[in-house]
mmCIF file of C-alpha atoms in Angstrom:
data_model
loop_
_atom_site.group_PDB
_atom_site.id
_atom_site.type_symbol
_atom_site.label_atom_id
_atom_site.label_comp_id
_atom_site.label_asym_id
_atom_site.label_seq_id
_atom_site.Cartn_x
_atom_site.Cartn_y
_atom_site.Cartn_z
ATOM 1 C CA UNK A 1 8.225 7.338 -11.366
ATOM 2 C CA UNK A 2 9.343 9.023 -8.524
ATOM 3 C CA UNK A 3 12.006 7.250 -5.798
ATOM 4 C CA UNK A 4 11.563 6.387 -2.505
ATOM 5 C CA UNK A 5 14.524 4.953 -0.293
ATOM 6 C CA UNK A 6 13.738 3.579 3.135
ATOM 7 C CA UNK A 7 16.049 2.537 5.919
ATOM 8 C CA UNK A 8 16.593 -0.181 7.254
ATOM 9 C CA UNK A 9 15.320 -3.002 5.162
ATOM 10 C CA UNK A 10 15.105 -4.781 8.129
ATOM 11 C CA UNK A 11 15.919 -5.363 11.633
ATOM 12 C CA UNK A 12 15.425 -7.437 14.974
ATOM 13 C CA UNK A 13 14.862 -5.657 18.124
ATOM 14 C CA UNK A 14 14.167 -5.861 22.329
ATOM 15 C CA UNK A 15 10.593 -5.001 23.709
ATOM 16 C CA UNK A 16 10.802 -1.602 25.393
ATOM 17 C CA UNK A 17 13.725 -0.113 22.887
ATOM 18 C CA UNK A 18 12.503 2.472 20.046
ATOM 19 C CA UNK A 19 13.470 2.085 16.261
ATOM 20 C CA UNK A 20 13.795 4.581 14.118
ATOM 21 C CA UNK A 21 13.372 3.940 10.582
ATOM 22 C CA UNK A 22 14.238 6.969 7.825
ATOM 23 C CA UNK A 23 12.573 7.702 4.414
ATOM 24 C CA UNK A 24 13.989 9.864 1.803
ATOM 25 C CA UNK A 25 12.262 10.621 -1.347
ATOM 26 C CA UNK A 26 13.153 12.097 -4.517
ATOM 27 C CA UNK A 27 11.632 16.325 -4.972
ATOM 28 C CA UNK A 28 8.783 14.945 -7.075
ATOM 29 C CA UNK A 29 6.836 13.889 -3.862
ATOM 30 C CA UNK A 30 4.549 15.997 -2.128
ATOM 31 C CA UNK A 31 2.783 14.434 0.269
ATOM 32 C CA UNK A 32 4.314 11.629 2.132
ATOM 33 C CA UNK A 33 2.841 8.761 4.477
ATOM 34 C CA UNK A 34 3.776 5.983 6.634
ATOM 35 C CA UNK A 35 1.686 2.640 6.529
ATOM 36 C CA UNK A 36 2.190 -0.613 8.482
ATOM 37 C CA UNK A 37 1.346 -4.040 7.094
ATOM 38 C CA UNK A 38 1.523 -7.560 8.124
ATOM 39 C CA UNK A 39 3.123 -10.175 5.620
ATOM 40 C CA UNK A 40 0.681 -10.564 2.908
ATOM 41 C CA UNK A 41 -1.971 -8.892 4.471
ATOM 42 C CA UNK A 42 -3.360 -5.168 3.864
ATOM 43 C CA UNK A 43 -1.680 -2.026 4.615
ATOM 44 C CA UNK A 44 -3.251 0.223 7.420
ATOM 45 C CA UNK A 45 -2.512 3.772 6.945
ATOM 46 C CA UNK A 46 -0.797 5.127 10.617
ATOM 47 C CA UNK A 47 -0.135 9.317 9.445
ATOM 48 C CA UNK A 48 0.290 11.833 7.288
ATOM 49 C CA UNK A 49 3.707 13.207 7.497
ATOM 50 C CA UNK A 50 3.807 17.091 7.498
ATOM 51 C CA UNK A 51 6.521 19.103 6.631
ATOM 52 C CA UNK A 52 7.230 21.305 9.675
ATOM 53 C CA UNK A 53 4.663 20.170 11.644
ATOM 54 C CA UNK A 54 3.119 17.665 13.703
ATOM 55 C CA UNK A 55 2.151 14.745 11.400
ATOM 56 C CA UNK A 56 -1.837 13.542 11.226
ATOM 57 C CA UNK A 57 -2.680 10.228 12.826
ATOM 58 C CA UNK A 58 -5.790 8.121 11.695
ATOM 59 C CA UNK A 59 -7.401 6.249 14.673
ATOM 60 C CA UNK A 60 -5.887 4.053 16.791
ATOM 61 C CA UNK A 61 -2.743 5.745 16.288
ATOM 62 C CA UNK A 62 -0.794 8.232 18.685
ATOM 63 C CA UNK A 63 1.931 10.547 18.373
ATOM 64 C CA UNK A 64 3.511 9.016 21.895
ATOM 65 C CA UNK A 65 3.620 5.571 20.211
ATOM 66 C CA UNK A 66 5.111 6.681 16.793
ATOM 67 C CA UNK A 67 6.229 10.161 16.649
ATOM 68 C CA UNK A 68 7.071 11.110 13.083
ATOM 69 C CA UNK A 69 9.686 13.864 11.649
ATOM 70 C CA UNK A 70 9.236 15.161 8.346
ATOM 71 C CA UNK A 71 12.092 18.484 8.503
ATOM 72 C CA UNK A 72 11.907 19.173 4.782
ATOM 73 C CA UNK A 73 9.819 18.054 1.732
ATOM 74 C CA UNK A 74 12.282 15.297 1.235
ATOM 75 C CA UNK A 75 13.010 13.552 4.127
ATOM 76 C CA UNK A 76 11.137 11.725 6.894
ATOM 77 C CA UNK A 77 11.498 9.627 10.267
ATOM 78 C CA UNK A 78 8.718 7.333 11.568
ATOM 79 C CA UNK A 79 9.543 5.693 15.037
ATOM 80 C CA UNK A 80 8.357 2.827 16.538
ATOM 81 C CA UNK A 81 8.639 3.511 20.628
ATOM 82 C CA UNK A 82 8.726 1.257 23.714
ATOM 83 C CA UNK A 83 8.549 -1.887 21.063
ATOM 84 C CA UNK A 84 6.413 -4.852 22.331
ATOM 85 C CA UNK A 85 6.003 -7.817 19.798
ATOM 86 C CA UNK A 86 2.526 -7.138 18.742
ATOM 87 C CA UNK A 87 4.616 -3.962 16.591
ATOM 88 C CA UNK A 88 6.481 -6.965 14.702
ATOM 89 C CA UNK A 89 5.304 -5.946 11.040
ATOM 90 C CA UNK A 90 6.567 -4.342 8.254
ATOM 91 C CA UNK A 91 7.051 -0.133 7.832
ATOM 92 C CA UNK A 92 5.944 1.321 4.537
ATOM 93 C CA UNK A 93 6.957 4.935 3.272
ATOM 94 C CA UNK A 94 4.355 6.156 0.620
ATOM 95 C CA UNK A 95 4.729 9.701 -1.168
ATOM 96 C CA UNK A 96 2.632 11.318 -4.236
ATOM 97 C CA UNK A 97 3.575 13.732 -6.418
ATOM 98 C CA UNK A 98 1.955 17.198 -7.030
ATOM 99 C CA UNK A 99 -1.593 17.192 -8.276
ATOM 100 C CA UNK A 100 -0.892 13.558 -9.082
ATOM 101 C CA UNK A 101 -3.382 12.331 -5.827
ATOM 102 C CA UNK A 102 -4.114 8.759 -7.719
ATOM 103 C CA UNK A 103 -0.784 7.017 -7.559
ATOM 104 C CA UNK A 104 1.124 5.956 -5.150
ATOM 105 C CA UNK A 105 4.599 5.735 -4.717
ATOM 106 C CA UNK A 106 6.287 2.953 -1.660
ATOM 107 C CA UNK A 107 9.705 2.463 -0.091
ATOM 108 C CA UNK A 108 10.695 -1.228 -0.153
ATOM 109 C CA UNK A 109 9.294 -1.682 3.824
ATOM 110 C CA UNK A 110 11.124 -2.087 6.957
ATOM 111 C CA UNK A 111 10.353 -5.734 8.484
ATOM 112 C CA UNK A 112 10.719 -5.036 11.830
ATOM 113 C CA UNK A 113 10.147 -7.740 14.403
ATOM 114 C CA UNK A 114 10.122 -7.484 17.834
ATOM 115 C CA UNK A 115 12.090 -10.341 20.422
ATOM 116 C CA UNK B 1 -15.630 3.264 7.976
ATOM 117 C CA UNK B 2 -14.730 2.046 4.292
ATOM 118 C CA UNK B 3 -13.742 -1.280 3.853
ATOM 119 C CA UNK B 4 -13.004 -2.861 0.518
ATOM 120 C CA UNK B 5 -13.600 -6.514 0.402
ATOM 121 C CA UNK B 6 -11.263 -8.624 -1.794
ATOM 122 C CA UNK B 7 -11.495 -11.885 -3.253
ATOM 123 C CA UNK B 8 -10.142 -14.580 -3.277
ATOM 124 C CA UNK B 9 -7.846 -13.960 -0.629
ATOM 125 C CA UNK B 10 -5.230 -16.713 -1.811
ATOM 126 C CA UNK B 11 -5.236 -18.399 -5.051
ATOM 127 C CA UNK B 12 -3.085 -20.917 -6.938
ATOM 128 C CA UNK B 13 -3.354 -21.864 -10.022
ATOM 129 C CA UNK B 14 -1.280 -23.482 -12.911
ATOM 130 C CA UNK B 15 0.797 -21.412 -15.767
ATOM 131 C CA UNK B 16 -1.437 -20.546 -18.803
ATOM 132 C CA UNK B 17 -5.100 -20.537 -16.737
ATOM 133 C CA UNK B 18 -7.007 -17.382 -16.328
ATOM 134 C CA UNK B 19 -8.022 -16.309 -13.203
ATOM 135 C CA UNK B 20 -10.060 -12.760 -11.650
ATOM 136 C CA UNK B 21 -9.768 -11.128 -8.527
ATOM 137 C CA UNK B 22 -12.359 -8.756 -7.190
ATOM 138 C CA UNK B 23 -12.776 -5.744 -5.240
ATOM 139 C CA UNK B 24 -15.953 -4.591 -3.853
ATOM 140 C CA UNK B 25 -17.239 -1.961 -1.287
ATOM 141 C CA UNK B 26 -20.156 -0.290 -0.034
ATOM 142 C CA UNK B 27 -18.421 3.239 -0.681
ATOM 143 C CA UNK B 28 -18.150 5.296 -3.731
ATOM 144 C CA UNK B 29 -14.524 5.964 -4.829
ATOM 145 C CA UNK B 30 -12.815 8.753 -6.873
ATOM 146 C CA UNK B 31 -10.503 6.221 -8.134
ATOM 147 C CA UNK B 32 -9.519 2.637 -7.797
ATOM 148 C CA UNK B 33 -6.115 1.671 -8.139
ATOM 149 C CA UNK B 34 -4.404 -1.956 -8.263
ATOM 150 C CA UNK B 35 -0.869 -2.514 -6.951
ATOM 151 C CA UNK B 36 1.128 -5.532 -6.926
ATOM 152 C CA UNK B 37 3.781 -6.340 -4.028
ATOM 153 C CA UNK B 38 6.780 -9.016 -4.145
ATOM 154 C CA UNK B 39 8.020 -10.157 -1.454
ATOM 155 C CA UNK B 40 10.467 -7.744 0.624
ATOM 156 C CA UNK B 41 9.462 -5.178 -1.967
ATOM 157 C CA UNK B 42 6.592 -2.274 -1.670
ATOM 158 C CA UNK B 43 3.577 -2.074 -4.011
ATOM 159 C CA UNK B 44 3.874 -1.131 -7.188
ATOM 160 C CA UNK B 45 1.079 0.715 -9.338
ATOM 161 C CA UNK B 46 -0.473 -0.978 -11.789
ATOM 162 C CA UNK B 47 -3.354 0.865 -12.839
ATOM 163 C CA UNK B 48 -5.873 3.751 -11.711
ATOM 164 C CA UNK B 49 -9.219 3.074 -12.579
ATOM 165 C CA UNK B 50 -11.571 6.533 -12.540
ATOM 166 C CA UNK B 51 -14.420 6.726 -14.872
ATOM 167 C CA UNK B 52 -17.705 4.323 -13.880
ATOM 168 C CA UNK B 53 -17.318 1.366 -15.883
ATOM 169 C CA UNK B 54 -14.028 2.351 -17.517
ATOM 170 C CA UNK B 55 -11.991 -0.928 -18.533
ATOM 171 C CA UNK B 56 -8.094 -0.723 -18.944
ATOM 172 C CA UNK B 57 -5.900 -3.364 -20.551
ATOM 173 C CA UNK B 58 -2.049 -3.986 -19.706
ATOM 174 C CA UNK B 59 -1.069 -6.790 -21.499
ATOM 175 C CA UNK B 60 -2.251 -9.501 -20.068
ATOM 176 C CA UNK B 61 -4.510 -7.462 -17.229
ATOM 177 C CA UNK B 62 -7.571 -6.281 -18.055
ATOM 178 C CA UNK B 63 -9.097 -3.967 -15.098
ATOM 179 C CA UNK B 64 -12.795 -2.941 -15.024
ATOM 180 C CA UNK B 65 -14.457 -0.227 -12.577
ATOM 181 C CA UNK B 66 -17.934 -0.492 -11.816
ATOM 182 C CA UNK B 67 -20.465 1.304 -12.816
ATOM 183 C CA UNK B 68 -21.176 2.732 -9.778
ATOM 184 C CA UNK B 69 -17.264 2.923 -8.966
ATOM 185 C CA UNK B 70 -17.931 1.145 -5.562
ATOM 186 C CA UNK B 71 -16.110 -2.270 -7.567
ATOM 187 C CA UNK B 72 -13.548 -3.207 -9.279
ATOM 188 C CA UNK B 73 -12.228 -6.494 -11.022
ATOM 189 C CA UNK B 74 -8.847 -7.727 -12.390
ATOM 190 C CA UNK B 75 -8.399 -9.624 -15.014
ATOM 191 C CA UNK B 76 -5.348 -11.859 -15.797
ATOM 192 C CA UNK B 77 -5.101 -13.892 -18.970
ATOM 193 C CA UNK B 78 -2.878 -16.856 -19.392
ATOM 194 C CA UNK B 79 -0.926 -16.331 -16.144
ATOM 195 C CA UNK B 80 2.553 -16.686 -15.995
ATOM 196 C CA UNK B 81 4.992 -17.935 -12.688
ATOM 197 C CA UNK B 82 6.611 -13.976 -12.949
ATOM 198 C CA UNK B 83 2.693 -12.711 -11.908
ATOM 199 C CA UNK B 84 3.051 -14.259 -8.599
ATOM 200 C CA UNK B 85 2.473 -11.820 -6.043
ATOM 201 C CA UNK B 86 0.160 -9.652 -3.802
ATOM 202 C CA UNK B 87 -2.490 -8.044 -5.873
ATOM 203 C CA UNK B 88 -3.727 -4.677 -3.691
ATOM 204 C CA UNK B 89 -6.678 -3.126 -4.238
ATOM 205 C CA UNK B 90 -6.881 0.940 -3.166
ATOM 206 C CA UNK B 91 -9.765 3.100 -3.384
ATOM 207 C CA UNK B 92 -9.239 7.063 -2.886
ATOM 208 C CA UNK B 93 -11.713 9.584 -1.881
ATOM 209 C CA UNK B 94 -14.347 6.985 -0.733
ATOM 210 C CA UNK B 95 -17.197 8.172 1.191
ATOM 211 C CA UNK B 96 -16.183 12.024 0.267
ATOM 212 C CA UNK B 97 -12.730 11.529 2.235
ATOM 213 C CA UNK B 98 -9.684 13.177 1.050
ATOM 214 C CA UNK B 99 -8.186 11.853 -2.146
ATOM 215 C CA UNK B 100 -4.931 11.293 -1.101
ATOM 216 C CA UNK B 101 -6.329 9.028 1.413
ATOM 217 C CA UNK B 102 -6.098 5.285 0.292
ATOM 218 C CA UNK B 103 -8.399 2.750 1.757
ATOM 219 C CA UNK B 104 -6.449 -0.709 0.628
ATOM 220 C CA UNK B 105 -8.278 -4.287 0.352
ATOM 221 C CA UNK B 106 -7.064 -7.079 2.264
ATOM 222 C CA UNK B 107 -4.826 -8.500 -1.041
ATOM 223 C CA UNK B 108 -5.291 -11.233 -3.082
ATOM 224 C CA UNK B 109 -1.939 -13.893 -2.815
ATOM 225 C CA UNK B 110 -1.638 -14.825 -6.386
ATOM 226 C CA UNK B 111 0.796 -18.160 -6.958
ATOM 227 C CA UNK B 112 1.234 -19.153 -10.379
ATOM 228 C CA UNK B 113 2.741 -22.651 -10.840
ATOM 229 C CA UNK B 114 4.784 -23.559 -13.404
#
């Protein structure tokens, strides 16, 4: 299975500061993601990360709010910006591998809340 | 938009009873997967589900697409305290949408008491 590391695990953070939370993946991932869910609820899919390019945001999601980095095919930022407690949740990295579109791979989450 | 509908949303239940979660939606999928989160942890693949009506067994999970792949159902036999979790339910390429796009179900909170 492939490997996805995520950074930080965790962390506690002012309204109106930015967080930036890093994914690295191992080469066997293609495609990579970035998901947000609340404890024990569902996970909402926020982009697409592209490498080299501006990422793809589903609805109710804007570049402004969470600008995302993906530099190479390994390697990817999301960050949260001008944090207000409603973005308390936790961060998920996803990636798939080539050709291999039904399974998903996750990071362990960043549980980020907001003070 | 797609939503998946799972059920029950929380369930608890004593070691050695069986017990079925379910995953339904108006939308046709390409595949149905289950994942299972622990706390602090991401989900983990269980099992992709493709062909209408397909049934897959791991162990003590037994998962069943619908016939019309717009359902899905998992089975647990016997439950253990170690299948305490989050049971996820995906679907990919519903409503002719990419199939790298997942549409995820609301999660089932599995607690199995010892």
């Amino acid at each position: 299975s492939a490997v996805i590391s995520q950074k930080p695990s965790r962390d506690i953070c002012q309204r109106g500061t930015s967080l930036t939370i890093q994914c690295q993946v191992d080469s066997q991932v293609t495609m990579m993601f970035w998901y947000r869910q609340q404890p024990g609820q569902s996970l909402t899919l926020i982009a697409t990360a592209n490498q080299g390019s501006e990422a793809t945001y589903e609805s109710g999601f804007v570049i402004d709010k969470f600008p995302i980095s993906r530099p190479n095919l390994t390697f990817s930022t999301l960050t949260v910006s001008n944090m207000s407690p409603e973005d308390s949740s936790i961060y998920l990295c996803s990636g798939i591998r080539q050709g291999v579109w039904t399974e998903a791979f996750f990071g362990q989450g960043t549980r980020l809340t907001v003070v | 938009t797609q939503l998946l509908e799972q059920s029950p949303q929380f369930l608890s239940i004593q070691e050695g009873e069986n017990l079925t979660v379910y995953c339904n939606s108006s939308s046709v999928f390409s595949s149905l997967q289950w994942y299972r989160q622990e706390p602090g942890e991401g989900p983990v693949l269980l099992v992709t589900v493709v062909t209408g009506g397909e049934v897959k067994k791991l162990k003590r999970l037994t998962f069943q697409f619908g016939d019309a792949r717009k359902d899905s159902s998992l089975h647990i036999t016997a439950a253990q305290p170690g299948d305490t979790g989050l049971y996820l339910c995906a679907g990919a390429g519903g409503s002719g949408g990419s199939n790298y796009k997942l549409t995820f179900g609301k999660g089932t909170l599995l607690t199995v008491n010892p």
